[in-house]
GROMACS .gro file of N, CA, C and O in nm:
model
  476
    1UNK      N    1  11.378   9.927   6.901
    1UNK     CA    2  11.385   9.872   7.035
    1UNK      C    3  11.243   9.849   7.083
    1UNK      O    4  11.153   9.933   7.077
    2UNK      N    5  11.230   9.708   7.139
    2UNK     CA    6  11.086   9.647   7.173
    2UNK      C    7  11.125   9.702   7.339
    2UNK      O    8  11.220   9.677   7.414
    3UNK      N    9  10.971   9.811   7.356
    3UNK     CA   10  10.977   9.813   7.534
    3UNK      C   11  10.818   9.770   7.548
    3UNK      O   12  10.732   9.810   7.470
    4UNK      N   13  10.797   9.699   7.640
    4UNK     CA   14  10.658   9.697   7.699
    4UNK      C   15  10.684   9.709   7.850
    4UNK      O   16  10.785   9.662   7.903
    5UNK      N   17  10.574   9.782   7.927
    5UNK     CA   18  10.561   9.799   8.028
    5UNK      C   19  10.459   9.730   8.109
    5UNK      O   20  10.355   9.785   8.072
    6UNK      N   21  10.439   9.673   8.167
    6UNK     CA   22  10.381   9.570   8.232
    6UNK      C   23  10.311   9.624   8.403
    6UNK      O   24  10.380   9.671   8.494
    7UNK      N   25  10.210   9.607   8.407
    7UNK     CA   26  10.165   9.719   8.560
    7UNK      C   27  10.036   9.695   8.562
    7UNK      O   28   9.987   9.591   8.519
    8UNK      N   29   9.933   9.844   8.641
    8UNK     CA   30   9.826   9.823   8.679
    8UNK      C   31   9.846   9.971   8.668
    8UNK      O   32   9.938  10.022   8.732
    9UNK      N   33   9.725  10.083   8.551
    9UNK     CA   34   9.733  10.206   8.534
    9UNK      C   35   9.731  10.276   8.657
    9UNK      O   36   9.816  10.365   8.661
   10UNK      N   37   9.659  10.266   8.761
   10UNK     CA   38   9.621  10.348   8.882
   10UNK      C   39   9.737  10.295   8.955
   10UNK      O   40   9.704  10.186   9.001
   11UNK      N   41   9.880  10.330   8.992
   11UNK     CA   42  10.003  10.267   9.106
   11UNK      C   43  10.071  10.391   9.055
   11UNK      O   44  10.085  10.443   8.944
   12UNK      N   45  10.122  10.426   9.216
   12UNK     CA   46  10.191  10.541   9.191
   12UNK      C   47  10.335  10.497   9.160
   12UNK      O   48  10.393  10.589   9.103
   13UNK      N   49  10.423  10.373   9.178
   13UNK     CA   50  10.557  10.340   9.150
   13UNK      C   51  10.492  10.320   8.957
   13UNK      O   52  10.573  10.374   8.881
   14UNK      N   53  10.380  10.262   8.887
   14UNK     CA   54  10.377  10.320   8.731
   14UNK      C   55  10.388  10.448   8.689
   14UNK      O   56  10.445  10.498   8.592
   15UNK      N   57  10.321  10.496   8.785
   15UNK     CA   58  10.333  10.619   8.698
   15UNK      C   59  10.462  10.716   8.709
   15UNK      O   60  10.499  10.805   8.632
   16UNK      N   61  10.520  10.669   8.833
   16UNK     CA   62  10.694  10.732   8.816
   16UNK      C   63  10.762  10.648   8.705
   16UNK      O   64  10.856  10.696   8.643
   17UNK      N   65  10.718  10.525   8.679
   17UNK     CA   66  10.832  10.457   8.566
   17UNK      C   67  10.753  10.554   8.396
   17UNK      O   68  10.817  10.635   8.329
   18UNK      N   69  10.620  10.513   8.371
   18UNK     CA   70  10.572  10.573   8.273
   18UNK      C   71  10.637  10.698   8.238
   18UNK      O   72  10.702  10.707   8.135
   19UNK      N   73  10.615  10.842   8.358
   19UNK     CA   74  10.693  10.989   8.321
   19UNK      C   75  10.822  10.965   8.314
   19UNK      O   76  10.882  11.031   8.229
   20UNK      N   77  10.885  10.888   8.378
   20UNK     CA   78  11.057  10.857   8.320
   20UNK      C   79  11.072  10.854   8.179
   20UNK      O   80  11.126  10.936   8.104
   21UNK      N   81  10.996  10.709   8.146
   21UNK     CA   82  11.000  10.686   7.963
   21UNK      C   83  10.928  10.853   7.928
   21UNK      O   84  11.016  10.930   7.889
   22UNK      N   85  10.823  10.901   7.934
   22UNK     CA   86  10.801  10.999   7.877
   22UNK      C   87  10.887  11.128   7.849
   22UNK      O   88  10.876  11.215   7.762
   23UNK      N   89  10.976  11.112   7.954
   23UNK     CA   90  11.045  11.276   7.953
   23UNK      C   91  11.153  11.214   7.904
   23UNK      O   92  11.227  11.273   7.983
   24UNK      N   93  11.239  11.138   7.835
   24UNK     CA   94  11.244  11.074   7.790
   24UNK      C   95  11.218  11.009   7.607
   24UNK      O   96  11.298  10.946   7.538
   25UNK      N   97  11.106  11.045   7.578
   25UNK     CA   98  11.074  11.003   7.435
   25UNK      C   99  11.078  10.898   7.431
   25UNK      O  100  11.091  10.864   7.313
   26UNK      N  101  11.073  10.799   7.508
   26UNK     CA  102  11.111  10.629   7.485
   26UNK      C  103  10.947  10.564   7.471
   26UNK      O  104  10.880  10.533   7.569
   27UNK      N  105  10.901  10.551   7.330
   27UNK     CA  106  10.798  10.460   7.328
   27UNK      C  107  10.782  10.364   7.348
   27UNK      O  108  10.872  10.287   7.316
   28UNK      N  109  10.655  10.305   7.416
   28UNK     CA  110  10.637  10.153   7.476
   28UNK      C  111  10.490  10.148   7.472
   28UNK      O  112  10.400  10.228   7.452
   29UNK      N  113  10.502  10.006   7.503
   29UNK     CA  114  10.378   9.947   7.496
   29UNK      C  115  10.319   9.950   7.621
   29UNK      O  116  10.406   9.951   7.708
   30UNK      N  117  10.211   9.952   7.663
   30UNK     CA  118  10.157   9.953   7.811
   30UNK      C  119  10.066   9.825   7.815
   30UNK      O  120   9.956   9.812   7.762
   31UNK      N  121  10.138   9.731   7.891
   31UNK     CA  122  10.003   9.600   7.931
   31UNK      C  123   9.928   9.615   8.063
   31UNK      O  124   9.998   9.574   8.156
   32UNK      N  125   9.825   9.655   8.097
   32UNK     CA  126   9.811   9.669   8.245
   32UNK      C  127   9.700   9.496   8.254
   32UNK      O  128   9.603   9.453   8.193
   33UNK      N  129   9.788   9.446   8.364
   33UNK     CA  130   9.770   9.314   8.344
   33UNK      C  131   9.614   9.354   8.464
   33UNK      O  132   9.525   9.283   8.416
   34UNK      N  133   9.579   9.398   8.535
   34UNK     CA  134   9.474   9.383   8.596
   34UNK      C  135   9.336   9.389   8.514
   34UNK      O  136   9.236   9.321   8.538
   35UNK      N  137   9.350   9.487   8.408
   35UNK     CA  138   9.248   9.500   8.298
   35UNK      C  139   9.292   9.411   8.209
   35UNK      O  140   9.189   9.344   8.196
   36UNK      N  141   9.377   9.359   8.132
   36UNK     CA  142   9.379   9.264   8.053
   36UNK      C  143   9.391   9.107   8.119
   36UNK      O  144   9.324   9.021   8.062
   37UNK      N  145   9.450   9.077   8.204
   37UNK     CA  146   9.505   8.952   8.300
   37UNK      C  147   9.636   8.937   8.214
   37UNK      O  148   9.682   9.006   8.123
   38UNK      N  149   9.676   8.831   8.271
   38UNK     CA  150   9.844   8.790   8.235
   38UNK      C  151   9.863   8.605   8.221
   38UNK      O  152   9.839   8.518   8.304
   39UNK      N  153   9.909   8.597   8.100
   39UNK     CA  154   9.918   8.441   8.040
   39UNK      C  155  10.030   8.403   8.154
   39UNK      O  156  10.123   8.470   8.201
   40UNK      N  157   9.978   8.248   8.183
   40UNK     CA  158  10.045   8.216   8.326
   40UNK      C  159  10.149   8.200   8.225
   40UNK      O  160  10.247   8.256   8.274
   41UNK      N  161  10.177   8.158   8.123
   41UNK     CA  162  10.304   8.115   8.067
   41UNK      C  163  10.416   8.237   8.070
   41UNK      O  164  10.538   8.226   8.080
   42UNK      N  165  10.354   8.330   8.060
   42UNK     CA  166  10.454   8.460   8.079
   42UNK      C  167  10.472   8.501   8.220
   42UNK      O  168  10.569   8.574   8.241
   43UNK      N  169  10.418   8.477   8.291
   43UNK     CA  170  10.445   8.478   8.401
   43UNK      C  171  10.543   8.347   8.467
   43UNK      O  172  10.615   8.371   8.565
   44UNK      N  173  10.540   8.262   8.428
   44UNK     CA  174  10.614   8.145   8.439
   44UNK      C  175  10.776   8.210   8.408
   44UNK      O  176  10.872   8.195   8.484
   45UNK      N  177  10.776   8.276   8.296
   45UNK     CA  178  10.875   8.278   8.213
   45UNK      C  179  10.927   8.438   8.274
   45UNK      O  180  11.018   8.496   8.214
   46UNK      N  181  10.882   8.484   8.361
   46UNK     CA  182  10.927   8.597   8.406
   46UNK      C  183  10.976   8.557   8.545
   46UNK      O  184  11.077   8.620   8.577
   47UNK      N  185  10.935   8.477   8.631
   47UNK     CA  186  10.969   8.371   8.728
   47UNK      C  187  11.098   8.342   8.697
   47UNK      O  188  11.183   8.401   8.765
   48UNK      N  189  11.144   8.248   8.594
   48UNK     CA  190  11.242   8.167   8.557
   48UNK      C  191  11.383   8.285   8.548
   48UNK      O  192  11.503   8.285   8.576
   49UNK      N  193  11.299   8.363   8.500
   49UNK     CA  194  11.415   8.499   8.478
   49UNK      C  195  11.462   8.570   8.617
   49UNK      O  196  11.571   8.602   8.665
   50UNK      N  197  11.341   8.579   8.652
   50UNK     CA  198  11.406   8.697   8.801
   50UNK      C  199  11.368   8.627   8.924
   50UNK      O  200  11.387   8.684   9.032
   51UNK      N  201  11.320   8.516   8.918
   51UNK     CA  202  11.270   8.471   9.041
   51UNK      C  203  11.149   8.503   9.076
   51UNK      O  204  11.111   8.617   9.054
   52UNK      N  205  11.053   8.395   9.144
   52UNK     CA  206  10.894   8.431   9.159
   52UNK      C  207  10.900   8.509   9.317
   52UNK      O  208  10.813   8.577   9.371
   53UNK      N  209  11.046   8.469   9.369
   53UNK     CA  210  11.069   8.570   9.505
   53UNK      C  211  11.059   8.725   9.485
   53UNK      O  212  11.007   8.796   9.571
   54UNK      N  213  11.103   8.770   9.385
   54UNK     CA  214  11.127   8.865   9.257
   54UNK      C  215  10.979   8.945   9.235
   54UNK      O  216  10.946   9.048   9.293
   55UNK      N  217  10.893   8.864   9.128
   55UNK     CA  218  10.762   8.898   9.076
   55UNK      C  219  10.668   8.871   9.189
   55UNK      O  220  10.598   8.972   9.199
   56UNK      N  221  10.642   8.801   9.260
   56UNK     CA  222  10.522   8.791   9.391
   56UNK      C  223  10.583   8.973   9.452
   56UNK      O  224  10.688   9.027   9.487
   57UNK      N  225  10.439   9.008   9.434
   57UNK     CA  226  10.459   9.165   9.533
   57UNK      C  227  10.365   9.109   9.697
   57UNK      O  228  10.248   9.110   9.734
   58UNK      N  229  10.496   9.064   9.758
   58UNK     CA  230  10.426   9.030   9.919
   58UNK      C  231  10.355   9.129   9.991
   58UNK      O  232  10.253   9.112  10.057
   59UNK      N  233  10.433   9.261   9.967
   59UNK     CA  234  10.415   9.355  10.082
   59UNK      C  235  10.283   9.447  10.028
   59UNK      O  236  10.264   9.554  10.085
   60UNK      N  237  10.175   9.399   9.901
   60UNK     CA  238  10.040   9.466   9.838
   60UNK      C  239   9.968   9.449   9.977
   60UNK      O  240  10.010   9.417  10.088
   61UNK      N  241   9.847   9.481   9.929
   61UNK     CA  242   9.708   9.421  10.052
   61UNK      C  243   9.692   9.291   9.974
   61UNK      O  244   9.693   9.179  10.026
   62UNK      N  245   9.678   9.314   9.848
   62UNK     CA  246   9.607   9.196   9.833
   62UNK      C  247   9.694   9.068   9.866
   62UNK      O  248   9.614   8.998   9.928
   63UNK      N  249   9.786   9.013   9.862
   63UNK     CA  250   9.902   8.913   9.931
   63UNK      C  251   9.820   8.890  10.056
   63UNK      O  252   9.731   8.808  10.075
   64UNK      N  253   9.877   8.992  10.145
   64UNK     CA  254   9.838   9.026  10.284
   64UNK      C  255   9.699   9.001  10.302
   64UNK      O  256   9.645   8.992  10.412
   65UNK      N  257   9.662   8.994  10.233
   65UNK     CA  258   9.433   8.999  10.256
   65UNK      C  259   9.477   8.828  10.242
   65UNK      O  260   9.388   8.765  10.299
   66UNK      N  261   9.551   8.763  10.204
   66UNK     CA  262   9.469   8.613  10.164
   66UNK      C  263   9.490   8.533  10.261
   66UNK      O  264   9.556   8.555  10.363
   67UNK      N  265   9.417   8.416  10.223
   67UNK     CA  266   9.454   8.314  10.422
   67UNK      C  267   9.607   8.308  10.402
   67UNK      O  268   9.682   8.315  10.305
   68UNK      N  269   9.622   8.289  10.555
   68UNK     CA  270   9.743   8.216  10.570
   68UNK      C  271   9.740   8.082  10.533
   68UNK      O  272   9.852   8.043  10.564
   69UNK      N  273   9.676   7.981  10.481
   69UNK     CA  274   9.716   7.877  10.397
   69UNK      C  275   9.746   7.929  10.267
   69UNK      O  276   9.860   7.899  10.235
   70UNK      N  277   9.699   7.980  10.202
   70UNK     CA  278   9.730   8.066  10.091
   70UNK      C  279   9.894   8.134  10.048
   70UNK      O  280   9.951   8.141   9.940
   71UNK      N  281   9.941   8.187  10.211
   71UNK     CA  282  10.054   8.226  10.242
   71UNK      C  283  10.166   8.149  10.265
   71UNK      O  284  10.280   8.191  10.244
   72UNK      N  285  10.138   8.027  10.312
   72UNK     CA  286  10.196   7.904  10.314
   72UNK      C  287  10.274   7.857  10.204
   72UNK      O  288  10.250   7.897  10.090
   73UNK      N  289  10.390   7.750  10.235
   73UNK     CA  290  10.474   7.659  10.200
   73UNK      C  291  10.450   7.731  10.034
   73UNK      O  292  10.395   7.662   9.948
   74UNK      N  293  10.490   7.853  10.007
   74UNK     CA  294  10.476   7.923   9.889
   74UNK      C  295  10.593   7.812   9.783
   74UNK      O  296  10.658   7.724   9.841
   75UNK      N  297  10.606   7.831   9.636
   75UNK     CA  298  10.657   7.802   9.604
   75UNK      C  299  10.655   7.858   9.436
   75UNK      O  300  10.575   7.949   9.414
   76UNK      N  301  10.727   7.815   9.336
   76UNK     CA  302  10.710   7.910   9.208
   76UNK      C  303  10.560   7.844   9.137
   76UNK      O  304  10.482   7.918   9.078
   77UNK      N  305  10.543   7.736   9.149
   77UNK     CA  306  10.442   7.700   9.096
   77UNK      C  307  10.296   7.798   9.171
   77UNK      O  308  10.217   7.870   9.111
   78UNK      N  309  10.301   7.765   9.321
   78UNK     CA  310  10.196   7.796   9.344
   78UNK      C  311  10.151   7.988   9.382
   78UNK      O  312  10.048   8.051   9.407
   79UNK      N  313  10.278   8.016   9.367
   79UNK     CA  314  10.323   8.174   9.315
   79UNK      C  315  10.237   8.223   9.204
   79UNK      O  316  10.142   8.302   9.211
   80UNK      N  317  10.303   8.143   9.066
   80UNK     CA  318  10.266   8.177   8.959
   80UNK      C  319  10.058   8.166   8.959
   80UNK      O  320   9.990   8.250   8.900
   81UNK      N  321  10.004   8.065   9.026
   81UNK     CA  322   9.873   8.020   9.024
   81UNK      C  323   9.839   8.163   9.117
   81UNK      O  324   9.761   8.237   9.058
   82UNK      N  325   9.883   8.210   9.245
   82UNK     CA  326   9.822   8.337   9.267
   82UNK      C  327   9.807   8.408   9.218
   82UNK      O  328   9.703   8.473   9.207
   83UNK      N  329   9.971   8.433   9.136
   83UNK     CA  330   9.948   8.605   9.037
   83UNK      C  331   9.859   8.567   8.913
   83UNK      O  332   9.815   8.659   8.845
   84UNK      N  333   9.839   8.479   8.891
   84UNK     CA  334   9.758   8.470   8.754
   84UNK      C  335   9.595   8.486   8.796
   84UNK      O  336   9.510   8.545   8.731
   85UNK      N  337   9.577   8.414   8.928
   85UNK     CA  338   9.467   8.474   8.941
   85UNK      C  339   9.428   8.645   9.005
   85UNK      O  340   9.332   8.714   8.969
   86UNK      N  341   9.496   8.669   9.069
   86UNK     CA  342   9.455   8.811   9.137
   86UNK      C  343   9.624   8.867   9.070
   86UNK      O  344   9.724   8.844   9.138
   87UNK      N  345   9.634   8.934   8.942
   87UNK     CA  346   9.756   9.006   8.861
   87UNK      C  347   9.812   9.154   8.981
   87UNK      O  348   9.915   9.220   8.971
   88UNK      N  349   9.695   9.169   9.095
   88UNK     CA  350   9.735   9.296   9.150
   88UNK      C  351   9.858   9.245   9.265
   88UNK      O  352   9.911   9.345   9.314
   89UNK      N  353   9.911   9.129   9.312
   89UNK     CA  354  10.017   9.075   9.358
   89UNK      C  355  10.139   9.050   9.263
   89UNK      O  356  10.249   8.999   9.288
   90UNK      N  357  10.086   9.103   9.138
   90UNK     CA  358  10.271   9.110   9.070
   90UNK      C  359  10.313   9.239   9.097
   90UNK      O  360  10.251   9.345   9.101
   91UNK      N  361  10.483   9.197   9.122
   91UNK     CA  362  10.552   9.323   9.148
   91UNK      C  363  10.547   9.435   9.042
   91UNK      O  364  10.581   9.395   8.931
   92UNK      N  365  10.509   9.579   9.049
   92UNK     CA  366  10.506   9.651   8.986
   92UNK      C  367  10.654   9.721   8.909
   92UNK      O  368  10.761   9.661   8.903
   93UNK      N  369  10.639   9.810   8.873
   93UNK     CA  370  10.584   9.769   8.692
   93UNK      C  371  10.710   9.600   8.667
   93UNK      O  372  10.771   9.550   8.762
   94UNK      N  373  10.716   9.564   8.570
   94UNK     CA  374  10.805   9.491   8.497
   94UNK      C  375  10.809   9.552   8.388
   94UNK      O  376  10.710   9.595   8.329
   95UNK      N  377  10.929   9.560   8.349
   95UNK     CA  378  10.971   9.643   8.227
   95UNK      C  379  11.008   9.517   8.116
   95UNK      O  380  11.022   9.404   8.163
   96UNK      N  381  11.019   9.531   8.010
   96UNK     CA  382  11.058   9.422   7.909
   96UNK      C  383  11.137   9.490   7.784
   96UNK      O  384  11.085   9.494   7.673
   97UNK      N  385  11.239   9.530   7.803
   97UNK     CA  386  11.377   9.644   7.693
   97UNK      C  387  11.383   9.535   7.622
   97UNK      O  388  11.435   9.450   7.695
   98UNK      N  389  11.355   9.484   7.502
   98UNK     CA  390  11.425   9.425   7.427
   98UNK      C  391  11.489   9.247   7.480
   98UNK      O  392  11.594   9.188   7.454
   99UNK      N  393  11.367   9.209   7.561
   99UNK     CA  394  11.413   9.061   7.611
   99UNK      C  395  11.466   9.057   7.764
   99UNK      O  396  11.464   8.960   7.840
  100UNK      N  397  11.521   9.205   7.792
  100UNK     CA  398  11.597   9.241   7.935
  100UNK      C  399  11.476   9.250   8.012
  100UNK      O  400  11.397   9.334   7.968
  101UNK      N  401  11.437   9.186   8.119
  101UNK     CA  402  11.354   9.224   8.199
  101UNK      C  403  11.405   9.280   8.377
  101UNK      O  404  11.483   9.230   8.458
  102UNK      N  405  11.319   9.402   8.381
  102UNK     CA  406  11.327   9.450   8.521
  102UNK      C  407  11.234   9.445   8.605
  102UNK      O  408  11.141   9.456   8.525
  103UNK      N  409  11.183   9.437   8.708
  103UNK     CA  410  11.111   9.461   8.836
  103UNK      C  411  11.106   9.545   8.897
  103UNK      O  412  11.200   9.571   8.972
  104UNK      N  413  11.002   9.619   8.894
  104UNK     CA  414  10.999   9.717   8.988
  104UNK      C  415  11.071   9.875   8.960
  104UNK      O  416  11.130   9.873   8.853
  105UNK      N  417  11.077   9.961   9.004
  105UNK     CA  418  11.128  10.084   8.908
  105UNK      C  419  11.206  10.167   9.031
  105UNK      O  420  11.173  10.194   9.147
  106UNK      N  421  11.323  10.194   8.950
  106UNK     CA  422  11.447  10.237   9.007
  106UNK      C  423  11.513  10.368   8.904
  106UNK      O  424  11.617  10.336   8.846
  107UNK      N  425  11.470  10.491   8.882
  107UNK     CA  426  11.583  10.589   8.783
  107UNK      C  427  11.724  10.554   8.788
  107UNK      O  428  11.793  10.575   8.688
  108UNK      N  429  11.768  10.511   8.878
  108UNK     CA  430  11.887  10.441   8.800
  108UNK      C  431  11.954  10.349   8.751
  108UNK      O  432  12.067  10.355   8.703
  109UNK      N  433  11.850  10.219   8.765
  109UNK     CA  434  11.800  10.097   8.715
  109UNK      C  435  11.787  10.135   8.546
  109UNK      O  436  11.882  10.123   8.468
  110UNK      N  437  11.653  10.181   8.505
  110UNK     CA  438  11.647  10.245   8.416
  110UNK      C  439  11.750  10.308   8.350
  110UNK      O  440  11.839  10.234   8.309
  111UNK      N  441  11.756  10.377   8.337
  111UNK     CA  442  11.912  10.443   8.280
  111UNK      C  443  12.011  10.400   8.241
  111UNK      O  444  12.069  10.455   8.148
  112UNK      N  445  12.071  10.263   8.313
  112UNK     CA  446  12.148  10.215   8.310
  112UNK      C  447  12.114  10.123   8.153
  112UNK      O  448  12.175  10.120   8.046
  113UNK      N  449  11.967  10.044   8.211
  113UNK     CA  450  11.944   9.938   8.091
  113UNK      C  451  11.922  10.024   8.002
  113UNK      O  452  12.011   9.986   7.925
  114UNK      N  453  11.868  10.122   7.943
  114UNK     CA  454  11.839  10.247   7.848
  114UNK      C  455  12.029  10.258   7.801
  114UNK      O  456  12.060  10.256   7.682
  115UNK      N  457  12.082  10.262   7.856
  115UNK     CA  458  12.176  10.320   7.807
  115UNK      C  459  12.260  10.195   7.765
  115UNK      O  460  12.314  10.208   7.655
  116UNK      N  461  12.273  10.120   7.806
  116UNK     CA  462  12.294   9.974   7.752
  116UNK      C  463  12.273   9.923   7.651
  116UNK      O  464  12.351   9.863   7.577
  117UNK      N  465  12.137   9.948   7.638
  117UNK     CA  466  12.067   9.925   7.479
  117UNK      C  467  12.073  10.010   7.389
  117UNK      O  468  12.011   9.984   7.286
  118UNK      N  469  12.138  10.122   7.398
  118UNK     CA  470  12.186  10.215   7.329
  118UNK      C  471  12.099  10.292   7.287
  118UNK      O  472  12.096  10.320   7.168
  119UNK      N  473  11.979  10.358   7.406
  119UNK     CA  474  11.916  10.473   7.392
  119UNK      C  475  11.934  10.555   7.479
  119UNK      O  476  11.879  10.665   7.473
   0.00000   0.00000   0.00000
């Protein structure tokens, strides 16, 4: 089973999803897109899946810090062009089980897809 975890190491909603998988035994991959950045194409493609209403994290500072033209007549295209440039406005963590993608971290979210996939 392919898991990658998708985040920014220093967020306290990662590190409740991370000790979940850990206590747990569930190995994964860790991308922390602020130190690496994030291919707009995967971000595109995480959009298409859950919605860029979904992946845009509005309620960060950084969202909130930018002009209000910036904030404006939003849309998935010009969504995707924010989070690719400043990655600390994607919603935390995104999980990736095996093609299943989640947003954001829920223990019983988790669990559910874990147990789904038959771990």
């Amino acid at each position: 089973m392919a898991v990658t975890l998708y985040g920014i190491k220093n967020c306290d909603t990662m590190k409740k999803a991370r000790d979940w998988l850990a206590r747990r035994g569930i190995d994964y991959a860790f991308h922390d897109y602020k130190a690496m950045g994030i291919d707009p194409d995967r971000l595109q493609a995480w959009c298409a899946a859950l919605g860029w209403e979904t992946v845009l994290n509005r309620a960060g500072t950084t969202f909130r810090a930018l002009p209000d033209a910036d904030r404006q007549d939003l849309n998935a295209a010009k969504a995707v062009a924010l989070m690719a440039a400043q990655p600390s406005m994607i919603k935390r963590p995104i999980l990736d089980l095996d093609g299943t993608l989640m947003a954001g971290f829920k223990p019983e979210r988790y669990e559910e897809a874990f147990t789904a996939a038959g771990r």
